[in-house]
mmCIF file of C-alpha atoms in Angstrom:
data_model
loop_
_atom_site.group_PDB
_atom_site.id
_atom_site.type_symbol
_atom_site.label_atom_id
_atom_site.label_comp_id
_atom_site.label_asym_id
_atom_site.label_seq_id
_atom_site.Cartn_x
_atom_site.Cartn_y
_atom_site.Cartn_z
ATOM 1 C CA MET S 1 5.660 -34.832 20.069
ATOM 2 C CA GLY S 2 2.622 -32.639 20.770
ATOM 3 C CA ASN S 3 2.817 -31.108 17.293
ATOM 4 C CA TYR S 4 2.621 -34.503 15.619
ATOM 5 C CA LYS S 5 -0.683 -35.346 17.314
ATOM 6 C CA THR S 6 -2.355 -32.096 16.237
ATOM 7 C CA ILE S 7 -0.815 -31.789 12.770
ATOM 8 C CA ARG S 8 -3.904 -33.247 11.067
ATOM 9 C CA THR S 9 -6.091 -30.526 12.629
ATOM 10 C CA ASP S 10 -3.847 -27.693 11.411
ATOM 11 C CA PRO S 11 -5.748 -25.484 8.901
ATOM 12 C CA ASP S 12 -2.899 -25.515 6.370
ATOM 13 C CA ILE S 13 -2.595 -29.301 6.510
ATOM 14 C CA LEU S 14 -6.375 -29.713 6.291
ATOM 15 C CA ASN S 15 -6.323 -27.549 3.170
ATOM 16 C CA LEU S 16 -3.503 -29.633 1.692
ATOM 17 C CA LEU S 17 -5.197 -32.932 2.539
ATOM 18 C CA SER S 18 -8.507 -31.783 1.065
ATOM 19 C CA ARG S 19 -6.809 -31.328 -2.307
ATOM 20 C CA LEU S 20 -5.233 -34.786 -2.303
ATOM 21 C CA PRO S 21 -6.891 -38.102 -3.180
ATOM 22 C CA VAL S 22 -8.279 -39.757 -0.027
ATOM 23 C CA ASP S 23 -5.987 -42.804 -0.164
ATOM 24 C CA THR S 24 -2.898 -40.601 -0.578
ATOM 25 C CA ALA S 25 -3.971 -38.295 2.246
ATOM 26 C CA ASN S 26 -4.523 -41.261 4.581
ATOM 27 C CA CYS S 27 -1.128 -42.857 3.911
ATOM 28 C CA LEU S 28 0.867 -39.721 4.841
ATOM 29 C CA THR S 29 2.409 -39.957 8.298
ATOM 30 C CA ASN S 30 2.344 -37.146 10.845
ATOM 31 C CA GLU S 31 6.074 -36.664 10.365
ATOM 32 C CA GLN S 32 5.657 -36.319 6.610
ATOM 33 C CA LEU S 33 2.829 -33.828 7.139
ATOM 34 C CA GLN S 34 5.001 -31.828 9.547
ATOM 35 C CA HIS S 35 7.793 -31.648 6.963
ATOM 36 C CA LEU S 36 5.309 -30.676 4.246
ATOM 37 C CA LYS S 37 3.976 -27.856 6.433
ATOM 38 C CA VAL S 38 7.494 -26.518 6.943
ATOM 39 C CA ALA S 39 8.312 -26.888 3.246
ATOM 40 C CA ILE S 40 5.248 -25.156 1.818
ATOM 41 C CA GLY S 41 4.362 -22.840 4.696
ATOM 42 C CA SER S 42 0.887 -21.383 4.953
ATOM 43 C CA GLY S 43 1.245 -19.396 1.717
ATOM 44 C CA GLN S 44 -1.342 -16.799 2.706
ATOM 45 C CA PHE S 45 1.298 -14.291 3.752
ATOM 46 C CA ARG S 46 3.471 -14.734 0.663
ATOM 47 C CA LYS S 47 1.321 -13.003 -1.935
ATOM 48 C CA HIS S 48 2.679 -9.473 -2.206
ATOM 49 C CA LYS S 49 2.897 -7.181 -5.209
ATOM 50 C CA ILE S 50 6.340 -6.027 -4.033
ATOM 51 C CA ASP S 51 8.535 -8.522 -2.182
ATOM 52 C CA MET S 52 12.132 -7.397 -1.810
ATOM 53 C CA ARG S 53 14.458 -9.352 0.464
ATOM 54 C CA GLY S 54 18.192 -9.153 0.774
ATOM 55 C CA THR S 55 21.239 -8.911 2.978
ATOM 56 C CA PHE S 56 24.127 -6.506 3.194
ATOM 57 C CA PRO S 57 27.407 -6.577 5.117
ATOM 58 C CA VAL S 58 28.094 -4.214 7.975
ATOM 59 C CA PRO S 59 31.578 -2.693 7.850
ATOM 60 C CA PHE S 60 33.887 -3.843 10.664
ATOM 61 C CA TYR S 61 31.272 -6.324 11.922
ATOM 62 C CA PRO S 62 31.435 -10.058 11.192
ATOM 63 C CA SER S 63 27.680 -10.506 10.564
ATOM 64 C CA ARG S 64 25.353 -9.438 7.791
ATOM 65 C CA ILE S 65 22.074 -7.551 8.157
ATOM 66 C CA TYR S 66 18.965 -8.711 6.324
ATOM 67 C CA PHE S 67 16.067 -6.566 5.161
ATOM 68 C CA VAL S 68 12.548 -7.346 3.997
ATOM 69 C CA PHE S 69 10.323 -4.873 2.151
ATOM 70 C CA LEU S 70 6.790 -6.089 1.453
ATOM 71 C CA MET S 71 3.946 -4.163 -0.084
ATOM 72 C CA GLY S 72 0.527 -5.350 -1.130
ATOM 73 C CA ARG S 73 -3.173 -4.968 -0.596
ATOM 74 C CA ASN S 74 -4.211 -4.974 3.046
ATOM 75 C CA ILE S 75 -6.865 -7.639 3.593
ATOM 76 C CA ARG S 76 -6.954 -7.364 7.380
ATOM 77 C CA ALA S 77 -9.818 -5.699 9.183
ATOM 78 C CA LEU S 78 -8.776 -2.225 10.268
ATOM 79 C CA SER S 79 -8.620 -1.316 13.931
ATOM 80 C CA ARG S 80 -10.530 1.680 15.287
ATOM 81 C CA GLN S 81 -7.356 3.784 15.302
ATOM 82 C CA GLU S 82 -6.499 2.796 11.718
ATOM 83 C CA LYS S 83 -10.033 3.690 10.597
ATOM 84 C CA ALA S 84 -9.729 7.106 12.271
ATOM 85 C CA ILE S 85 -6.372 7.738 10.591
ATOM 86 C CA ALA S 86 -7.768 6.662 7.198
ATOM 87 C CA LEU S 87 -10.785 8.953 7.634
ATOM 88 C CA SER S 88 -8.572 11.910 8.578
ATOM 89 C CA HIS S 89 -6.412 11.298 5.496
ATOM 90 C CA ILE S 90 -9.481 11.162 3.270
ATOM 91 C CA ILE S 91 -10.777 14.417 4.757
ATOM 92 C CA LEU S 92 -7.359 16.059 4.330
ATOM 93 C CA MET S 93 -7.148 14.933 0.696
ATOM 94 C CA LEU S 94 -10.694 16.207 0.064
ATOM 95 C CA ILE S 95 -9.863 19.613 1.579
ATOM 96 C CA MET S 96 -6.676 19.816 -0.508
ATOM 97 C CA PHE S 97 -8.597 18.871 -3.664
ATOM 98 C CA LEU S 98 -11.293 21.454 -2.985
ATOM 99 C CA ALA S 99 -8.711 24.169 -2.216
ATOM 100 C CA LEU S 100 -6.800 23.399 -5.416
ATOM 101 C CA SER S 101 -10.008 23.304 -7.472
ATOM 102 C CA LEU S 102 -11.230 26.572 -5.979
ATOM 103 C CA SER S 103 -7.871 28.267 -6.600
ATOM 104 C CA LEU S 104 -7.727 27.055 -10.190
ATOM 105 C CA GLY S 105 -11.338 28.108 -10.763
ATOM 106 C CA LEU S 106 -10.709 31.608 -9.386
ATOM 107 C CA ILE S 107 -7.597 31.985 -11.530
ATOM 108 C CA LEU S 108 -9.521 30.920 -14.637
ATOM 109 C CA LEU S 109 -12.341 33.335 -13.813
ATOM 110 C CA TYR S 110 -9.809 36.152 -13.307
ATOM 111 C CA LEU S 111 -8.179 35.392 -16.660
ATOM 112 C CA LEU S 112 -11.595 35.277 -18.351
ATOM 113 C CA LYS S 113 -12.508 38.622 -16.756
ATOM 114 C CA SER S 114 -9.227 40.106 -17.941
ATOM 115 C CA THR S 115 -9.693 38.670 -21.433
ATOM 116 C CA LEU S 116 -13.097 40.384 -21.675
ATOM 117 C CA GLY S 117 -11.561 43.655 -20.468
ATOM 118 C CA ILE S 118 -13.650 43.940 -17.331
ATOM 119 C CA ASN S 119 -12.063 45.974 -14.519
ATOM 120 C CA LEU S 120 -13.674 45.569 -11.130
ATOM 121 C CA LEU S 121 -11.344 48.030 -9.374
ATOM 122 C CA GLU S 122 -9.862 50.890 -11.413
ATOM 123 C CA GLY S 123 -6.080 51.136 -11.244
ATOM 124 C CA PHE S 124 -5.659 47.785 -9.453
ATOM 125 C CA SER S 125 -4.357 44.610 -11.020
ATOM 126 C CA LEU S 126 -2.911 41.403 -9.656
ATOM 127 C CA GLY S 127 -0.490 41.263 -12.564
ATOM 128 C CA LEU S 128 -1.664 37.789 -13.460
ATOM 129 C CA TRP S 129 -3.055 38.865 -16.836
ATOM 130 C CA ASP S 130 0.221 40.567 -17.814
ATOM 131 C CA TRP S 131 2.207 37.516 -16.719
ATOM 132 C CA PHE S 132 -0.147 35.237 -18.659
ATOM 133 C CA LYS S 133 0.183 37.314 -21.848
ATOM 134 C CA THR S 134 4.004 37.254 -21.668
ATOM 135 C CA PHE S 135 3.957 33.552 -20.870
ATOM 136 C CA MET S 136 1.770 32.776 -23.886
ATOM 137 C CA SER S 137 3.829 34.838 -26.322
#
């Protein structure tokens, strides 16, 4: 019975009632509002880009197992630990990007040097220029 007294102060019901005409909102009983809340739910947790739900049987067991896979944009405020993890991932991705860019830049400079015929150390080669020439032909 306690739920019926407070149903009109529930945020979901207040939202529903605010979108109805005043006379219609006033004539709904607490029991009807309770059933409407159960029927429509809050709705704020149902908007996901990926929403996969299903069940599958377990061999030699009389019940079925259900699974739920949800994925969408996180609109919650992050905790301190989540912010630290996100920052460490950003730093890791930045380091990986810089390392890849630096490696690619050095390889391109080496190929340019080899194309121009410049030898920095006589009798020493990484073999990259020879591999590149055979790869391109």
